[in-house]
PDB file of C-alpha atoms in Angstrom:
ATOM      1  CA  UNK A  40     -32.123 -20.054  -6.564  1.00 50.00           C
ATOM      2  CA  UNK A  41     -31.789 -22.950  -5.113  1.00 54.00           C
ATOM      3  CA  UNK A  42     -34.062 -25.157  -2.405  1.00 60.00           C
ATOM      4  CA  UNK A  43     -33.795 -28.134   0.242  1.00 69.00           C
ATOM      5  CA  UNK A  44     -30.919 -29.411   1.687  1.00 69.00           C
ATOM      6  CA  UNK A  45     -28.590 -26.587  -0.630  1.00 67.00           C
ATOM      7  CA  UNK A  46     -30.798 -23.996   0.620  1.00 72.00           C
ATOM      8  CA  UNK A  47     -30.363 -24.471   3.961  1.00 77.00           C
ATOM      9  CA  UNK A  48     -26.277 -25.145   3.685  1.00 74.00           C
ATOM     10  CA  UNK A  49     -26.512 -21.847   1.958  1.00 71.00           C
ATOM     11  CA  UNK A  50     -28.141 -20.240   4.592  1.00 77.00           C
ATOM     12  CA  UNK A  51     -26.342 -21.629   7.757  1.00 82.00           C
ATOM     13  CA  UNK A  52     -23.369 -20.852   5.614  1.00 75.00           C
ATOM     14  CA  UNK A  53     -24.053 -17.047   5.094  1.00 75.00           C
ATOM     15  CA  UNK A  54     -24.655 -16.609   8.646  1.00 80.00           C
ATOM     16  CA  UNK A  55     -21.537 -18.078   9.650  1.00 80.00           C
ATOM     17  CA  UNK A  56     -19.494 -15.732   7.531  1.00 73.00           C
ATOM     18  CA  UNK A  57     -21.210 -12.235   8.016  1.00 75.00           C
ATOM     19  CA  UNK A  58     -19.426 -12.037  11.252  1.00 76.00           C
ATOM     20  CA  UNK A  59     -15.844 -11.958   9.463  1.00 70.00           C
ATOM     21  CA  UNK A  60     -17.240 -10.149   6.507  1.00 68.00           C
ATOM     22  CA  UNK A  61     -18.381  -6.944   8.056  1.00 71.00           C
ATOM     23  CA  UNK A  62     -14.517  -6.424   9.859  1.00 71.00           C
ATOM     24  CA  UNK A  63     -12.617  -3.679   8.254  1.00 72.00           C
ATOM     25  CA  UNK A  64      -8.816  -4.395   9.574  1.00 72.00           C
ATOM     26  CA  UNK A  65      -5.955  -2.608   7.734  1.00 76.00           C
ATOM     27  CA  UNK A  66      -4.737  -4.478   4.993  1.00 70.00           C
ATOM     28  CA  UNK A  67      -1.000  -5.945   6.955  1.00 73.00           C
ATOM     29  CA  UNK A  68      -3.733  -7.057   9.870  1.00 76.00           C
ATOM     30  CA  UNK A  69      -5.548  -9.142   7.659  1.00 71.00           C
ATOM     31  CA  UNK A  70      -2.336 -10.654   5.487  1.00 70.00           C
ATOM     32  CA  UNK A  71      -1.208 -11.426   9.256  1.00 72.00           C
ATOM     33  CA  UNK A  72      -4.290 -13.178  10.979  1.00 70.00           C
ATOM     34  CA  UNK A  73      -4.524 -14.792   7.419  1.00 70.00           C
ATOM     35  CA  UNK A  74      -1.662 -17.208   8.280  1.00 69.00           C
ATOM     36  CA  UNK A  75      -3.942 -19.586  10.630  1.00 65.00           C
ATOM     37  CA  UNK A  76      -6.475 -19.969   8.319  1.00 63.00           C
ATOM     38  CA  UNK A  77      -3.928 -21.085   5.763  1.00 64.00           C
ATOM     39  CA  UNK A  78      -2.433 -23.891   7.572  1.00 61.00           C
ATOM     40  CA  UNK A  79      -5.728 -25.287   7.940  1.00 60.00           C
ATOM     41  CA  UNK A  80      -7.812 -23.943   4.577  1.00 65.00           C
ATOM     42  CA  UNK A  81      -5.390 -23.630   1.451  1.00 71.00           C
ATOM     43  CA  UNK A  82      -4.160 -26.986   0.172  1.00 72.00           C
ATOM     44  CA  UNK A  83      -0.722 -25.371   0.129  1.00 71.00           C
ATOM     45  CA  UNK A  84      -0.485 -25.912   3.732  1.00 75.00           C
ATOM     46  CA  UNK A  85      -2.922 -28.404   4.524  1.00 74.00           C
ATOM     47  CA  UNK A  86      -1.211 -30.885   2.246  1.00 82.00           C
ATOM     48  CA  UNK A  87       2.160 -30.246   4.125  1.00 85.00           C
ATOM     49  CA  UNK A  88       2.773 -27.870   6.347  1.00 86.00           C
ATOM     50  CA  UNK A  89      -0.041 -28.440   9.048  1.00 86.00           C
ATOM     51  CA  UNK A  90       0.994 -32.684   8.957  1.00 89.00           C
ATOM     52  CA  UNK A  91       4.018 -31.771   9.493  1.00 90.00           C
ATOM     53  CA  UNK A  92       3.439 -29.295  12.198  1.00 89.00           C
ATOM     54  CA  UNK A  93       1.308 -31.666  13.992  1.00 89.00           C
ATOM     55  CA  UNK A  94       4.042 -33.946  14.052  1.00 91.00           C
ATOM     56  CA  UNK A  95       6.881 -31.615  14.891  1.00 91.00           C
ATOM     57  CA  UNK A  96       4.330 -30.597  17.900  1.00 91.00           C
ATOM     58  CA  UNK A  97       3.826 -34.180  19.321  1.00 89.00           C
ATOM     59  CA  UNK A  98       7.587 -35.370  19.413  1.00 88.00           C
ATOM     60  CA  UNK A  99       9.877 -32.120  18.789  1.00 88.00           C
ATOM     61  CA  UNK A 100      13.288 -32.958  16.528  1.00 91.00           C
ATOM     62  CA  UNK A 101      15.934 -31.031  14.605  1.00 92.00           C
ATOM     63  CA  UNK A 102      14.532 -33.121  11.413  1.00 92.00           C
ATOM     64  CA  UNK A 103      10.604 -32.699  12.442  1.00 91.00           C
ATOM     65  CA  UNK A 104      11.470 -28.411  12.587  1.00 91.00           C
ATOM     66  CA  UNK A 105      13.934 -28.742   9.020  1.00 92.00           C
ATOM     67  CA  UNK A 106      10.991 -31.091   7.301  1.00 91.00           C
ATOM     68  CA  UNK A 107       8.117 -28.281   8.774  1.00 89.00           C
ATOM     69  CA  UNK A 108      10.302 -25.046   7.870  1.00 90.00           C
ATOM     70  CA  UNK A 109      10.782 -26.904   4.004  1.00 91.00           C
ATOM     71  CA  UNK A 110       7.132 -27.656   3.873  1.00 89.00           C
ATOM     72  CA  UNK A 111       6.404 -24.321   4.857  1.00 86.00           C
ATOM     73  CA  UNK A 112       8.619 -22.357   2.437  1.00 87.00           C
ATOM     74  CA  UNK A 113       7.422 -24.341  -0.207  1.00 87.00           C
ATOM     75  CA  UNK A 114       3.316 -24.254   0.502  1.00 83.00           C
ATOM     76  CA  UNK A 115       2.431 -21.606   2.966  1.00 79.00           C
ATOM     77  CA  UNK A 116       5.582 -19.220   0.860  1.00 83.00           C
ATOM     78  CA  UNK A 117       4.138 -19.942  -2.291  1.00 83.00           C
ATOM     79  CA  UNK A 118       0.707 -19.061  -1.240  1.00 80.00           C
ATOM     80  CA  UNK A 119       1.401 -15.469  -0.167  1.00 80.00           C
ATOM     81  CA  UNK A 120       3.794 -15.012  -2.824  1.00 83.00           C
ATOM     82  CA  UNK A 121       1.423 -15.760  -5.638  1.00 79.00           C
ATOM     83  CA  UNK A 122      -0.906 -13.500  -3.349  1.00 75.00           C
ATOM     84  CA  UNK A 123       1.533 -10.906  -3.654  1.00 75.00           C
ATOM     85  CA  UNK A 124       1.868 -11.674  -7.685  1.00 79.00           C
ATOM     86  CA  UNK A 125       5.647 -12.683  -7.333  1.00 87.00           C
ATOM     87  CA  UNK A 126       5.033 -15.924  -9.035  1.00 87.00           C
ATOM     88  CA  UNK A 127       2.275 -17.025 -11.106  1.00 85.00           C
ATOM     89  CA  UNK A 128      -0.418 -17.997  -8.318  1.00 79.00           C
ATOM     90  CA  UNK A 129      -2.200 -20.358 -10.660  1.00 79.00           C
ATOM     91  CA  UNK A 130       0.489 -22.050 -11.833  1.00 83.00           C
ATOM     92  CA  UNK A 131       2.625 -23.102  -8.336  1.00 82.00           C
ATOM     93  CA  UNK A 132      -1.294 -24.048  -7.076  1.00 79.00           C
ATOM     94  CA  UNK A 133      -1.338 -26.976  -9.230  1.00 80.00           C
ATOM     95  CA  UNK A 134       2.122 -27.617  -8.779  1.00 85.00           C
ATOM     96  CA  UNK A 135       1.932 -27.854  -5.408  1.00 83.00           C
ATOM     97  CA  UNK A 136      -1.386 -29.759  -4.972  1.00 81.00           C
ATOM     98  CA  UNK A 137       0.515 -32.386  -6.487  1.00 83.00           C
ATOM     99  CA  UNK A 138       3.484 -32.139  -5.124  1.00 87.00           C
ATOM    100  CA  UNK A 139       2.939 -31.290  -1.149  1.00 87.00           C
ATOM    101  CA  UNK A 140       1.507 -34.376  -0.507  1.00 89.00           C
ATOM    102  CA  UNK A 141       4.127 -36.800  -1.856  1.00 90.00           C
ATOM    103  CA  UNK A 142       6.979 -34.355  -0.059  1.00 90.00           C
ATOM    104  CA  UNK A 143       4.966 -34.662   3.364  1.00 90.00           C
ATOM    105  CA  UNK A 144       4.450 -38.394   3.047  1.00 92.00           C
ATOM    106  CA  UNK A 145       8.801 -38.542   2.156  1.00 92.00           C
ATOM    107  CA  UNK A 146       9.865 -35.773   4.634  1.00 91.00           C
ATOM    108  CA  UNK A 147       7.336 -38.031   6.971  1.00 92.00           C
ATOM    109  CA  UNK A 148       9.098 -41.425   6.665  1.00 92.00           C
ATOM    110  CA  UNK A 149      12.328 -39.410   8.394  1.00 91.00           C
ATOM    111  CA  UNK A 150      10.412 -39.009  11.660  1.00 92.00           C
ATOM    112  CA  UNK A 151       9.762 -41.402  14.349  1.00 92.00           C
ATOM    113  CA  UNK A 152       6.972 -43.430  13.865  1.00 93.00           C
ATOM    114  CA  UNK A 153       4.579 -41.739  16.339  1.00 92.00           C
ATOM    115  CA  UNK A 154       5.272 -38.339  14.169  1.00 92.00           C
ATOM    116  CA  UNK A 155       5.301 -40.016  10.824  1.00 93.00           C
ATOM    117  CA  UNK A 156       1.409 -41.822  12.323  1.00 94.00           C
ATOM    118  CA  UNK A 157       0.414 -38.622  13.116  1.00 92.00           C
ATOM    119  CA  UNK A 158       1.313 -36.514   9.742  1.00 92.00           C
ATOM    120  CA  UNK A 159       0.079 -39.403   7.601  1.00 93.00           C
ATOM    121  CA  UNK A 160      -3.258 -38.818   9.179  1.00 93.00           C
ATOM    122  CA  UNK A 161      -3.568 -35.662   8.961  1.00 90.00           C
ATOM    123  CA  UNK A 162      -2.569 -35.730   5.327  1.00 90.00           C
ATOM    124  CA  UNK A 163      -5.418 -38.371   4.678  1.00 91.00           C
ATOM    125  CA  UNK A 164      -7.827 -36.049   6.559  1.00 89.00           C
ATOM    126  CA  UNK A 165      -7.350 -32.915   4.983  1.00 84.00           C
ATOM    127  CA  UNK A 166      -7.535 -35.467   1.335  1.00 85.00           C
ATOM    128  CA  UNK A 167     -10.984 -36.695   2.412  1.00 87.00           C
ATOM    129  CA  UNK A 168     -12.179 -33.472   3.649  1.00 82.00           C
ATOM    130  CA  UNK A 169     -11.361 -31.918   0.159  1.00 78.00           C
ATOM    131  CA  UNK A 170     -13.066 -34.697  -1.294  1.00 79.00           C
ATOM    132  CA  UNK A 171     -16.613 -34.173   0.697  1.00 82.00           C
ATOM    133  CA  UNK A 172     -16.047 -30.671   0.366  1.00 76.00           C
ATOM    134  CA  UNK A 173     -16.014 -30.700  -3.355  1.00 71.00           C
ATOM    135  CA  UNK A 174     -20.103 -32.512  -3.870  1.00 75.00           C
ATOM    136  CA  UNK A 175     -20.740 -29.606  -1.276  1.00 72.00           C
ATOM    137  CA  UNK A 176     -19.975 -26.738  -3.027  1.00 68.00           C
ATOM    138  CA  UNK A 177     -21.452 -27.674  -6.297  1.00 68.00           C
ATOM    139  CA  UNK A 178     -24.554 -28.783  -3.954  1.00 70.00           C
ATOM    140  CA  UNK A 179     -24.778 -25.198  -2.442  1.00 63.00           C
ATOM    141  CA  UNK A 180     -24.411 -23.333  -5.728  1.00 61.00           C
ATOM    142  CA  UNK A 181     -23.208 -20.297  -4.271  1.00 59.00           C
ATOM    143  CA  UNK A 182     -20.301 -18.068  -5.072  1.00 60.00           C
ATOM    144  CA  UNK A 183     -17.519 -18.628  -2.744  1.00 58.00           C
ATOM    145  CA  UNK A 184     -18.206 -16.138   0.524  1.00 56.00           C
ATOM    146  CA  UNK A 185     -14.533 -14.797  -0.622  1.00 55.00           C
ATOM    147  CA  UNK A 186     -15.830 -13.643  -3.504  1.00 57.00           C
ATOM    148  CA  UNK A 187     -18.974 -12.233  -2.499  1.00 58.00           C
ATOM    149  CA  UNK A 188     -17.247 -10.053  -0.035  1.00 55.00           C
ATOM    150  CA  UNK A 189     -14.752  -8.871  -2.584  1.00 55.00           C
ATOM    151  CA  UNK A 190     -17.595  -7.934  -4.528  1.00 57.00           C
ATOM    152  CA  UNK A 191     -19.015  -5.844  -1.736  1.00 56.00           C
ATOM    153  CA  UNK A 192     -16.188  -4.333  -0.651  1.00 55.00           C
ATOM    154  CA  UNK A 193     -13.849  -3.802  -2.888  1.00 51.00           C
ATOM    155  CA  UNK A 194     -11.126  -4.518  -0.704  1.00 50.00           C
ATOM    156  CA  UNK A 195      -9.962  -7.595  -2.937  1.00 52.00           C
ATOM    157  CA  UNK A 196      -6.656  -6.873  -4.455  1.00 56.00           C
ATOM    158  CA  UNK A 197      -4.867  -9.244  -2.162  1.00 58.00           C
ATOM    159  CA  UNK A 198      -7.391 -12.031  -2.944  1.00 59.00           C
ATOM    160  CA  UNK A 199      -8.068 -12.027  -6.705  1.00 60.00           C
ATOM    161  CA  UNK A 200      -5.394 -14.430  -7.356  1.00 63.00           C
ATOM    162  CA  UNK A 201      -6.659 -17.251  -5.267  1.00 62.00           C
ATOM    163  CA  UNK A 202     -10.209 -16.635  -6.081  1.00 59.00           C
ATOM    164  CA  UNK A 203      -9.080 -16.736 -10.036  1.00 61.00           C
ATOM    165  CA  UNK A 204      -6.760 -20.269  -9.316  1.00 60.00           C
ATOM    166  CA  UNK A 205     -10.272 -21.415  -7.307  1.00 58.00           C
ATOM    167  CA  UNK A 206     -12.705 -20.412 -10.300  1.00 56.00           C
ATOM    168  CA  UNK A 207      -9.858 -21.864 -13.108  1.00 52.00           C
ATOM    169  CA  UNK A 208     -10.276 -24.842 -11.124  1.00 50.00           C
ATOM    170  CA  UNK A 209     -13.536 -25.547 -11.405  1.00 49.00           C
ATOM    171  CA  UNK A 210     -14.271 -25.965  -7.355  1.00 49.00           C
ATOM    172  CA  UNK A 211     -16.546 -23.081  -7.224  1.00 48.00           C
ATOM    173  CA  UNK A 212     -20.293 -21.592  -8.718  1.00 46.00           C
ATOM    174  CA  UNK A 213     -17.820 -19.007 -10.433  1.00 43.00           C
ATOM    175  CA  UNK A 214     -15.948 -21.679 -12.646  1.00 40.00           C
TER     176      UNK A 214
END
């Protein structure tokens, strides 16, 4: 067990979570309000898809939709279909990790500049918040909250390939 500042992370951490954790939604519920917390929590959206959604939002264009809707079948498609064990989840992860955020910065340039402004910085963002995050985690020494409630519960089918990439990785306690 850990003490200090990783104990008390730990703590404020479990009691944010608990809330979600103790829902029991049908399985097609869950895959469906899952799609939120993707743009903003797996890099195959927040390297890509939620830049470019930003900017599609703040100055709407035929090119802003066609670079979001390529982004999107590319990082947010990939996701659920390694979910779903069409593709090999760990595989298109690293793929993608490299790739979205050199196709957002290209598909970008194509916008105007207040769209391309806006998408850069939310690329940058989400970089920098994966790069605090990762100190964090090792800090806490916890296993991820995913995996503690797919321990619990049992319900974890859809969720064992991302928590394997995330372990393979070496971003959580589990790797």
């Amino acid at each position: 067990r850990h003490s200090g500042l990783g104990a008390s992370l730990d703590r404020w951490d479990q009691r944010l979570s608990q809330p979600v954790f103790r829902l029991n939604l049908p399985k097609w519920m869950e895959l469906l309000l899952s799609v939120p917390g993707a743009l903003m929590g797996f890099p195959h959206a927040f390297f890509g898809p939620t830049p470019l959604a930003l900017a599609a939002a703040a100055t709407p264009s035929a090119i802003a939709l066609k670079s979001l809707l390529l982004s999107s079948a590319l990082g947010v498609g990939s996701f659920y279909a390694g979910l779903a064990g069409w593709i090999n989840f760990t595989k298109s992860t690293k793929l993608l990790i490299f790739l979205m955020p050199g196709l957002c910065l290209v598909l970008s340039s194509k916008l105007s500049p207040e769209a391309a402004y806006l998408s850069t910085c939310s690329l940058i963002c989400a970089s920098l918040a994966v790069a605090v995050s990762i100190p964090l985690k090792a800090l806490t020494d916890r296993p991820r909250p995913a995996t503690n409630w797919a321990e619990k519960t049992r319900r974890s089918a859809l969720l064992w390939p991302y928590i394997e990439a995330m372990c393979k990785g070496g971003q959580s306690r589990e790797a």
